[in-house]
mmCIF file of C-alpha atoms and ligand atoms in Angstrom:
data_model
loop_
_atom_site.group_PDB
_atom_site.id
_atom_site.type_symbol
_atom_site.label_atom_id
_atom_site.label_comp_id
_atom_site.label_asym_id
_atom_site.label_seq_id
_atom_site.Cartn_x
_atom_site.Cartn_y
_atom_site.Cartn_z
ATOM 1 C CA MET A 12 0.085 35.503 39.537
ATOM 2 C CA THR A 13 -0.820 32.070 37.815
ATOM 3 C CA THR A 14 2.407 30.454 35.753
ATOM 4 C CA MET A 15 1.033 27.609 33.141
ATOM 5 C CA ALA A 16 2.300 24.166 33.165
ATOM 6 C CA THR A 17 5.219 23.348 30.392
ATOM 7 C CA PRO A 18 4.265 20.442 28.613
ATOM 8 C CA GLN A 19 6.428 17.759 29.604
ATOM 9 C CA THR A 20 8.501 16.195 26.682
ATOM 10 C CA TRP A 21 11.606 13.823 25.923
ATOM 11 C CA SER A 22 14.636 15.028 26.760
ATOM 12 C CA PRO A 23 17.538 15.066 23.604
ATOM 13 C CA GLU A 24 19.369 12.283 25.293
ATOM 14 C CA VAL A 25 15.861 10.389 26.659
ATOM 15 C CA PHE A 26 15.312 10.822 22.604
ATOM 16 C CA THR A 27 18.579 10.214 21.394
ATOM 17 C CA ASP A 28 18.856 6.824 23.370
ATOM 18 C CA ALA A 29 15.335 5.609 22.122
ATOM 19 C CA VAL A 30 16.774 5.897 18.567
ATOM 20 C CA GLY A 31 19.666 4.172 20.061
ATOM 21 C CA ASP A 32 17.532 0.651 20.803
ATOM 22 C CA ALA A 33 14.656 1.628 17.333
ATOM 23 C CA VAL A 34 17.807 1.073 15.373
ATOM 24 C CA TRP A 35 17.668 -2.638 16.282
ATOM 25 C CA ALA A 36 14.342 -3.270 15.291
ATOM 26 C CA PRO A 37 14.333 -6.338 11.034
ATOM 27 C CA SER A 38 14.540 -4.385 8.472
ATOM 28 C CA ILE A 39 13.906 -5.837 4.810
ATOM 29 C CA HIS A 40 17.235 -6.666 3.222
ATOM 30 C CA ASN A 41 18.985 -4.466 6.307
ATOM 31 C CA CYS A 42 18.598 -1.736 4.731
ATOM 32 C CA GLN A 43 17.141 0.577 7.330
ATOM 33 C CA PRO A 44 14.638 2.874 5.857
ATOM 34 C CA TRP A 45 14.233 4.927 9.116
ATOM 35 C CA ARG A 46 14.609 8.791 9.981
ATOM 36 C CA PHE A 47 14.253 10.258 12.926
ATOM 37 C CA ARG A 48 13.236 13.496 14.168
ATOM 38 C CA HIS A 49 12.274 15.795 17.851
ATOM 39 C CA THR A 50 9.269 18.693 16.948
ATOM 40 C CA GLY A 51 9.340 19.828 20.253
ATOM 41 C CA ASP A 52 6.237 18.851 21.400
ATOM 42 C CA GLY A 53 6.888 15.156 20.523
ATOM 43 C CA VAL A 54 9.006 12.550 17.394
ATOM 44 C CA ASP A 55 8.336 11.981 14.162
ATOM 45 C CA VAL A 56 9.411 8.712 12.634
ATOM 46 C CA LEU A 57 10.031 9.075 8.904
ATOM 47 C CA LEU A 58 10.092 7.139 5.742
ATOM 48 C CA ASP A 59 14.079 7.464 4.505
ATOM 49 C CA GLU A 60 12.774 7.071 1.197
ATOM 50 C CA HIS A 61 16.450 7.043 -0.809
ATOM 51 C CA ARG A 62 16.581 2.916 1.063
ATOM 52 C CA VAL A 63 13.815 2.260 -0.408
ATOM 53 C CA LEU A 64 14.460 -1.616 -2.719
ATOM 54 C CA ALA A 65 13.449 -0.437 -6.300
ATOM 55 C CA ALA A 66 13.647 -4.044 -7.952
ATOM 56 C CA CYS A 67 12.209 -6.548 -4.285
ATOM 57 C CA ASP A 68 9.556 -3.038 -2.228
ATOM 58 C CA ARG A 69 8.451 -0.707 -5.264
ATOM 59 C CA TYR A 70 5.829 0.428 -3.773
ATOM 60 C CA GLY A 71 7.870 0.958 -0.412
ATOM 61 C CA ARG A 72 5.406 -1.669 1.807
ATOM 62 C CA MET A 73 7.866 -3.257 2.988
ATOM 63 C CA ALA A 74 10.248 -0.625 4.002
ATOM 64 C CA ARG A 75 6.984 1.298 6.079
ATOM 65 C CA MET A 76 6.768 -2.224 8.164
ATOM 66 C CA SER A 77 10.554 -1.805 9.224
ATOM 67 C CA CYS A 78 10.344 1.787 10.288
ATOM 68 C CA GLY A 79 6.951 0.446 11.647
ATOM 69 C CA ALA A 80 8.586 -2.008 13.292
ATOM 70 C CA ALA A 81 11.949 0.913 14.561
ATOM 71 C CA ALA A 82 8.413 2.828 16.530
ATOM 72 C CA TYR A 83 7.683 0.428 18.283
ATOM 73 C CA ASN A 84 11.157 -0.127 19.924
ATOM 74 C CA LEU A 85 11.051 3.707 20.282
ATOM 75 C CA ARG A 86 7.111 3.375 21.766
ATOM 76 C CA LEU A 87 8.829 0.845 24.592
ATOM 77 C CA ALA A 88 12.317 2.620 24.966
ATOM 78 C CA LEU A 89 10.240 6.196 26.168
ATOM 79 C CA ALA A 90 8.031 3.948 28.236
ATOM 80 C CA MET A 91 11.235 2.997 29.828
ATOM 81 C CA ALA A 92 12.085 6.629 30.013
ATOM 82 C CA GLY A 93 9.071 7.182 32.411
ATOM 83 C CA LEU A 94 7.322 9.166 29.594
ATOM 84 C CA PRO A 95 5.558 6.694 26.838
ATOM 85 C CA ALA A 96 4.433 7.845 23.808
ATOM 86 C CA GLN A 97 0.653 7.229 21.442
ATOM 87 C CA TYR A 98 1.161 8.507 18.318
ATOM 88 C CA ARG A 99 -0.674 8.797 14.774
ATOM 89 C CA PHE A 100 -0.426 9.007 11.225
ATOM 90 C CA GLY A 101 1.473 10.847 9.490
ATOM 91 C CA ALA A 102 1.368 12.442 5.964
ATOM 92 C CA GLY A 103 4.728 12.182 2.841
ATOM 93 C CA ARG A 104 6.915 10.464 3.494
ATOM 94 C CA THR A 105 5.885 11.023 7.717
ATOM 95 C CA LEU A 106 4.055 8.129 9.004
ATOM 96 C CA LEU A 107 4.253 8.401 11.821
ATOM 97 C CA HIS A 108 3.841 11.260 15.105
ATOM 98 C CA LEU A 109 4.308 10.484 18.492
ATOM 99 C CA TRP A 110 4.109 12.647 21.178
ATOM 100 C CA PRO A 111 3.850 12.073 25.149
ATOM 101 C CA ASP A 112 0.851 10.625 27.259
ATOM 102 C CA ARG A 113 0.876 11.054 31.182
ATOM 103 C CA PRO A 114 4.650 10.234 32.915
ATOM 104 C CA ARG A 115 3.691 6.378 34.596
ATOM 105 C CA ARG A 116 6.093 3.794 35.686
ATOM 106 C CA PRO A 117 7.135 1.630 32.941
ATOM 107 C CA ALA A 118 5.480 -2.637 32.572
ATOM 108 C CA PRO A 119 7.177 -5.402 33.369
ATOM 109 C CA LEU A 120 5.929 -6.384 30.010
ATOM 110 C CA GLU A 121 7.812 -3.689 28.529
ATOM 111 C CA SER A 122 10.271 -3.925 30.701
ATOM 112 C CA ARG A 123 10.181 -7.522 29.373
ATOM 113 C CA LEU A 124 10.321 -6.690 25.746
ATOM 114 C CA TYR A 125 12.255 -3.694 25.944
ATOM 115 C CA GLN A 126 15.630 -6.286 27.626
ATOM 116 C CA GLN A 127 15.266 -8.668 24.501
ATOM 117 C CA ILE A 128 15.779 -5.405 21.880
ATOM 118 C CA HIS A 129 19.731 -6.422 22.025
ATOM 119 C CA HIS A 130 18.232 -10.177 21.737
ATOM 120 C CA ARG A 131 16.123 -10.422 18.950
ATOM 121 C CA HIS A 132 17.915 -11.373 15.689
ATOM 122 C CA THR A 133 17.037 -12.662 12.065
ATOM 123 C CA ASN A 134 17.623 -16.517 12.581
ATOM 124 C CA ARG A 135 18.125 -18.476 9.143
ATOM 125 C CA GLY A 136 19.838 -21.216 10.458
ATOM 126 C CA PRO A 137 18.550 -24.432 10.786
ATOM 127 C CA PHE A 138 15.369 -25.283 13.595
ATOM 128 C CA ALA A 139 15.739 -27.877 16.427
ATOM 129 C CA ASP A 140 12.996 -31.137 16.436
ATOM 130 C CA THR A 141 11.773 -29.312 19.204
ATOM 131 C CA ALA A 142 7.162 -28.352 18.414
ATOM 132 C CA VAL A 143 6.629 -24.675 20.113
ATOM 133 C CA ASP A 144 3.729 -25.573 22.430
ATOM 134 C CA THR A 145 0.520 -23.988 22.286
ATOM 135 C CA ALA A 146 0.404 -21.830 25.277
ATOM 136 C CA ALA A 147 3.669 -19.704 22.989
ATOM 137 C CA SER A 148 1.960 -20.152 20.300
ATOM 138 C CA HIS A 149 -1.235 -18.206 21.789
ATOM 139 C CA ARG A 150 0.686 -15.718 22.879
ATOM 140 C CA LEU A 151 2.734 -14.598 19.822
ATOM 141 C CA SER A 152 -0.600 -14.633 18.504
ATOM 142 C CA GLU A 153 -1.924 -11.851 21.113
ATOM 143 C CA ALA A 154 1.106 -9.498 20.538
ATOM 144 C CA ALA A 155 0.259 -8.710 17.281
ATOM 145 C CA ARG A 156 -2.984 -8.330 17.667
ATOM 146 C CA ARG A 157 -2.621 -5.724 20.544
ATOM 147 C CA GLU A 158 -0.989 -3.707 18.128
ATOM 148 C CA GLY A 159 -3.981 -3.646 15.547
ATOM 149 C CA GLY A 160 -2.668 -7.231 13.125
ATOM 150 C CA TRP A 161 -3.600 -11.059 13.634
ATOM 151 C CA LEU A 162 -0.850 -13.689 13.512
ATOM 152 C CA ASP A 163 -2.980 -17.173 11.912
ATOM 153 C CA PHE A 164 -0.006 -20.213 12.912
ATOM 154 C CA VAL A 165 -0.800 -22.955 9.960
ATOM 155 C CA THR A 166 -1.057 -25.721 11.628
ATOM 156 C CA ASP A 167 -2.669 -28.584 9.733
ATOM 157 C CA ASP A 168 -0.267 -30.769 7.227
ATOM 158 C CA ALA A 169 -1.969 -29.876 3.986
ATOM 159 C CA PRO A 170 -2.035 -25.814 4.579
ATOM 160 C CA LEU A 171 1.342 -26.044 5.706
ATOM 161 C CA ASP A 172 2.383 -27.822 2.528
ATOM 162 C CA VAL A 173 0.174 -24.496 -0.099
ATOM 163 C CA VAL A 174 2.574 -21.732 2.086
ATOM 164 C CA ALA A 175 6.089 -24.208 2.099
ATOM 165 C CA GLY A 176 5.080 -23.966 -2.089
ATOM 166 C CA LEU A 177 3.925 -19.748 -1.944
ATOM 167 C CA VAL A 178 7.381 -19.210 -0.276
ATOM 168 C CA ARG A 179 9.462 -22.230 -3.594
ATOM 169 C CA ALA A 180 7.532 -20.538 -5.949
ATOM 170 C CA ALA A 181 7.593 -16.704 -5.056
ATOM 171 C CA ASP A 182 11.702 -17.731 -4.284
ATOM 172 C CA ALA A 183 12.031 -18.612 -7.874
ATOM 173 C CA GLN A 184 9.540 -16.240 -9.182
ATOM 174 C CA LEU A 185 11.682 -13.213 -7.757
ATOM 175 C CA ARG A 186 15.112 -14.941 -8.131
ATOM 176 C CA ALA A 187 14.062 -15.074 -12.258
ATOM 177 C CA ASP A 188 14.144 -11.202 -12.137
ATOM 178 C CA PRO A 189 17.522 -9.502 -12.876
ATOM 179 C CA ALA A 190 16.905 -5.853 -10.586
ATOM 180 C CA TYR A 191 16.057 -8.087 -8.086
ATOM 181 C CA THR A 192 19.502 -10.675 -7.769
ATOM 182 C CA ALA A 193 21.282 -7.389 -8.620
ATOM 183 C CA GLU A 194 19.824 -5.648 -5.986
ATOM 184 C CA LEU A 195 19.869 -8.381 -3.456
ATOM 185 C CA ARG A 196 23.920 -8.786 -3.905
ATOM 186 C CA ALA A 197 24.612 -5.980 -3.708
ATOM 187 C CA TRP A 198 22.989 -6.089 0.004
ATOM 188 C CA SER A 199 24.146 -8.921 0.692
ATOM 189 C CA ILE A 200 27.550 -7.923 1.389
ATOM 190 C CA ALA A 201 31.254 -9.425 1.847
ATOM 191 C CA ALA A 202 32.333 -8.752 4.182
ATOM 192 C CA ASP A 203 30.514 -8.715 9.033
ATOM 193 C CA ASP A 204 31.995 -4.948 9.729
ATOM 194 C CA ARG A 205 30.471 -3.198 7.310
ATOM 195 C CA VAL A 206 27.417 -1.305 9.127
ATOM 196 C CA GLU A 207 24.114 -2.464 6.217
ATOM 197 C CA GLY A 208 23.520 -5.314 4.077
ATOM 198 C CA VAL A 209 23.083 -8.795 5.839
ATOM 199 C CA GLY A 210 26.499 -10.266 6.038
ATOM 200 C CA PRO A 211 28.377 -14.122 5.697
ATOM 201 C CA ALA A 212 27.731 -14.701 9.672
ATOM 202 C CA ALA A 213 23.907 -14.034 8.986
ATOM 203 C CA ALA A 214 22.919 -15.238 6.128
ATOM 204 C CA GLY A 215 23.684 -18.752 7.219
ATOM 205 C CA ALA A 216 24.430 -21.343 4.735
ATOM 206 C CA ALA A 217 23.014 -20.884 0.789
ATOM 207 C CA PRO A 218 19.065 -22.223 0.548
ATOM 208 C CA HIS A 219 18.338 -25.903 0.351
ATOM 209 C CA PRO A 220 16.328 -27.814 -2.542
ATOM 210 C CA GLY A 221 15.156 -29.581 0.542
ATOM 211 C CA GLU A 222 13.972 -26.875 3.574
ATOM 212 C CA LEU A 223 11.016 -27.137 4.135
ATOM 213 C CA LEU A 224 10.882 -23.075 3.440
ATOM 214 C CA THR A 225 13.132 -21.278 0.886
ATOM 215 C CA ARG A 226 15.530 -18.707 2.442
ATOM 216 C CA ARG A 227 16.508 -15.791 0.927
ATOM 217 C CA ASP A 228 19.986 -16.164 -0.334
ATOM 218 C CA PHE A 229 21.680 -13.428 0.989
ATOM 219 C CA GLY A 230 25.068 -15.952 -0.796
ATOM 220 C CA GLY A 231 26.084 -17.868 2.009
ATOM 221 C CA PRO A 232 28.786 -20.964 1.350
ATOM 222 C CA VAL A 233 26.206 -24.598 -0.243
ATOM 223 C CA LEU A 234 26.712 -27.012 2.160
ATOM 224 C CA GLU A 235 25.455 -30.461 2.597
ATOM 225 C CA MET A 236 21.704 -29.945 4.927
ATOM 226 C CA THR A 237 19.880 -32.307 3.210
ATOM 227 C CA ARG A 238 16.469 -31.773 5.301
ATOM 228 C CA ASP A 239 14.930 -29.665 8.854
ATOM 229 C CA PRO A 240 15.704 -31.983 11.355
ATOM 230 C CA ALA A 241 11.803 -30.276 12.268
ATOM 231 C CA ARG A 242 9.050 -32.835 11.909
ATOM 232 C CA ARG A 243 6.577 -29.784 13.656
ATOM 233 C CA PRO A 244 7.212 -26.386 11.703
ATOM 234 C CA ALA A 245 5.491 -22.973 13.636
ATOM 235 C CA VAL A 246 4.839 -21.678 11.264
ATOM 236 C CA ALA A 247 2.871 -18.484 11.224
ATOM 237 C CA VAL A 248 1.148 -15.954 8.586
ATOM 238 C CA LEU A 249 1.425 -12.450 9.527
ATOM 239 C CA GLY A 250 -0.981 -9.138 8.162
ATOM 240 C CA VAL A 251 -3.731 -6.274 10.042
ATOM 241 C CA LEU A 252 -6.964 -5.566 8.730
ATOM 242 C CA GLY A 253 -5.911 -3.167 5.676
ATOM 243 C CA ASP A 254 -3.123 -2.469 2.895
ATOM 244 C CA GLY A 255 -2.430 0.371 3.459
ATOM 245 C CA PHE A 256 0.077 3.357 4.180
ATOM 246 C CA ASP A 257 -0.679 3.440 7.426
ATOM 247 C CA ASP A 258 -1.405 -1.022 7.384
ATOM 248 C CA ALA A 259 2.142 -2.000 6.620
ATOM 249 C CA VAL A 260 3.491 0.337 9.186
ATOM 250 C CA ARG A 261 1.398 -1.162 11.420
ATOM 251 C CA ALA A 262 1.722 -4.813 10.778
ATOM 252 C CA GLY A 263 6.163 -3.258 11.235
ATOM 253 C CA MET A 264 4.743 -2.380 15.383
ATOM 254 C CA ALA A 265 2.927 -5.760 14.685
ATOM 255 C CA LEU A 266 5.942 -8.518 13.382
ATOM 256 C CA GLN A 267 8.524 -6.144 15.833
ATOM 257 C CA ARG A 268 5.312 -6.668 19.116
ATOM 258 C CA VAL A 269 5.712 -10.852 18.234
ATOM 259 C CA LEU A 270 9.800 -10.451 18.056
ATOM 260 C CA LEU A 271 10.242 -9.917 20.569
ATOM 261 C CA THR A 272 7.308 -11.532 22.246
ATOM 262 C CA ALA A 273 8.880 -14.603 20.694
ATOM 263 C CA ALA A 274 12.434 -13.510 22.024
ATOM 264 C CA ASP A 275 11.071 -13.536 25.641
ATOM 265 C CA LEU A 276 9.557 -16.566 25.510
ATOM 266 C CA GLY A 277 13.501 -17.686 24.149
ATOM 267 C CA LEU A 278 12.056 -18.881 20.223
ATOM 268 C CA THR A 279 14.255 -17.596 17.741
ATOM 269 C CA THR A 280 12.605 -16.980 13.838
ATOM 270 C CA ALA A 281 13.334 -16.919 9.939
ATOM 271 C CA LEU A 282 11.155 -14.237 8.061
ATOM 272 C CA TYR A 283 9.622 -14.780 4.886
ATOM 273 C CA SER A 284 8.737 -11.648 2.745
ATOM 274 C CA GLN A 285 9.156 -13.676 -1.199
ATOM 275 C CA PRO A 286 5.327 -14.833 -1.401
ATOM 276 C CA THR A 287 4.108 -11.455 -0.339
ATOM 277 C CA GLU A 288 5.999 -10.420 -3.708
ATOM 278 C CA VAL A 289 4.508 -11.954 -5.950
ATOM 279 C CA PRO A 290 0.845 -10.449 -6.002
ATOM 280 C CA ALA A 291 -0.750 -13.565 -7.130
ATOM 281 C CA LEU A 292 0.944 -15.797 -4.426
ATOM 282 C CA ARG A 293 0.242 -13.328 -1.995
ATOM 283 C CA GLU A 294 -3.371 -13.406 -3.261
ATOM 284 C CA ARG A 295 -2.600 -17.364 -2.455
ATOM 285 C CA LEU A 296 -1.853 -17.618 0.735
ATOM 286 C CA ARG A 297 -4.400 -15.111 1.498
ATOM 287 C CA ARG A 298 -7.211 -17.169 0.879
ATOM 288 C CA THR A 299 -4.656 -20.319 2.609
ATOM 289 C CA VAL A 300 -5.124 -18.466 6.271
ATOM 290 C CA ASP A 301 -8.152 -16.888 4.831
ATOM 291 C CA ARG A 302 -8.305 -13.535 5.832
ATOM 292 C CA LEU A 303 -10.016 -10.794 4.338
ATOM 293 C CA HIS A 304 -6.785 -8.308 3.497
ATOM 294 C CA ASP A 305 -3.550 -9.462 2.009
ATOM 295 C CA PRO A 306 -0.538 -11.055 4.797
ATOM 296 C CA GLN A 307 2.029 -9.340 4.853
ATOM 297 C CA LEU A 308 4.847 -12.210 6.664
ATOM 298 C CA VAL A 309 5.148 -15.072 6.971
ATOM 299 C CA LEU A 310 7.209 -16.437 9.745
ATOM 300 C CA ARG A 311 8.417 -19.511 11.321
ATOM 301 C CA PHE A 312 9.285 -20.215 15.443
ATOM 302 C CA GLY A 313 11.289 -22.150 16.588
ATOM 303 C CA TYR A 314 13.978 -22.977 19.087
ATOM 304 C CA ALA A 315 17.869 -23.487 17.524
ATOM 305 C CA PRO A 316 21.961 -21.623 18.489
ATOM 306 C CA ARG A 317 21.595 -18.020 17.858
ATOM 307 C CA THR A 318 23.714 -17.543 15.433
ATOM 308 C CA CYS A 319 25.238 -13.648 14.491
ATOM 309 C CA TYR A 320 24.155 -10.633 14.729
ATOM 310 C CA THR A 321 23.304 -8.079 11.888
ATOM 311 C CA ASN A 322 24.938 -4.022 12.077
ATOM 312 C CA ARG A 323 24.045 -0.428 11.985
ATOM 313 C CA ARG A 324 24.709 2.717 10.514
ATOM 314 C CA PRO A 325 25.401 4.973 13.537
ATOM 315 C CA ILE A 326 22.928 7.024 14.454
ATOM 316 C CA ALA A 327 23.912 10.829 13.906
ATOM 317 C CA ASP A 328 22.911 8.932 10.320
ATOM 318 C CA VAL A 329 19.542 8.378 10.959
ATOM 319 C CA ILE A 330 18.453 11.974 12.851
ATOM 320 C CA GLU A 331 16.928 14.422 10.772
ATOM 321 C CA PRO A 332 18.453 18.283 12.025
HETATM 322 C C1 FMN B 430 9.203 -6.140 5.977
HETATM 323 C C2 FMN B 430 10.888 -7.941 6.060
HETATM 324 C C3 FMN B 430 11.185 -8.995 5.273
HETATM 325 C C4 FMN B 430 11.814 -9.761 5.723
HETATM 326 N N1 FMN B 430 12.094 -10.818 4.534
HETATM 327 C C5 FMN B 430 12.985 -11.537 4.681
HETATM 328 C C6 FMN B 430 13.096 -11.873 4.421
HETATM 329 O O1 FMN B 430 12.836 -12.460 2.731
HETATM 330 N N2 FMN B 430 14.050 -13.492 4.358
HETATM 331 C C7 FMN B 430 14.569 -12.644 5.457
HETATM 332 O O2 FMN B 430 16.131 -14.084 5.495
HETATM 333 N N3 FMN B 430 14.938 -12.187 5.812
HETATM 334 C C8 FMN B 430 13.718 -10.969 5.678
HETATM 335 N N4 FMN B 430 13.858 -10.108 6.480
HETATM 336 C C9 FMN B 430 14.691 -10.328 8.136
HETATM 337 C C10 FMN B 430 16.196 -9.587 7.375
HETATM 338 O O3 FMN B 430 16.773 -9.821 6.545
HETATM 339 C C11 FMN B 430 16.524 -8.414 9.174
HETATM 340 O O4 FMN B 430 15.401 -8.140 10.093
HETATM 341 C C12 FMN B 430 17.843 -8.029 8.231
HETATM 342 O O5 FMN B 430 18.812 -8.297 7.122
HETATM 343 C C13 FMN B 430 18.770 -6.850 9.733
HETATM 344 O O6 FMN B 430 18.742 -8.585 10.677
HETATM 345 P P1 FMN B 430 17.947 -8.667 11.827
HETATM 346 O O7 FMN B 430 16.718 -8.868 12.021
HETATM 347 O O8 FMN B 430 18.891 -9.704 12.786
HETATM 348 O O9 FMN B 430 18.921 -8.000 12.816
HETATM 349 C C14 FMN B 430 13.268 -10.142 6.692
HETATM 350 C C15 FMN B 430 12.708 -8.036 7.337
HETATM 351 C C16 FMN B 430 11.520 -7.482 7.509
HETATM 352 C C17 FMN B 430 11.582 -6.281 8.188
#
């Protein structure tokens, strides 16, 4: 009698541990709009539609990006368990379905990126005046490319001024909308021990009119910072080859691979999505980098002392029965 080999899949323990890594992804306002489901033959990454930010993310693009970033962590964690994932995009609130590929040892690069999951964080403090070398920026662009994205560094003064102007204009335009500011206040939490939102330690100081790229105002204190010390900031624009629902998830996976690569290079990162939240300014950003598809995010890389981490909700809250 011949016995059929049972297809190997992830155990519930491996799944739960991997979700524990996935949730350390970045998410817009730290809203953590993800859920995960073990389907028996694989794993689904789902959008938690109740957590899509109505004012700044009406169509859920940034929520999908956030889920894509979590999915990239999940893929790394599953690969570390010796059973890497293949994936396909889903439908409705199921954004991705993952199923096991052939068992293998994790690649050295996967191990390195995996180790950065719990070290990476968004840094809203001042960056040092230390240039990011071109070898590092090439590695970052390559990281985006490996996940189907593009990451264009804006190195010349004139386009850099344009990008800075677009971030500033977008931030001002967004702040003029009472629904946007109310939503931002709701996610700018007063205490650092909350499990979601951005607390005082992670928020950094209030944005200063003299800074190069206007940071989103999470309610930090007003400080006497008159100018940004970095003379040659490393600013880049991230995108993918499309602007549909799946493209946003793909952009999130590309984003997370870029962020973990940056952490692996000893770099810190700041994120600026404001110009992608105002359609006319997003179009101008697209023309500035001369790409066919709308950009997904502006990033800044550099060197800075580690600031504070944000927290995450308990794993039980994000696992679907
Ligand atoms: C799609 C997306 C857009 C974001 N936009 C901004 C932004 O405009 N300004 C900002 O300070 N942080 C931004 N962030 C970073 C989140 O606020 C941050 O990931 C979250 O608070 C969790 O903190 P952590 O990244 O330190 O883990 C963005 C993150 C994502 C995924």
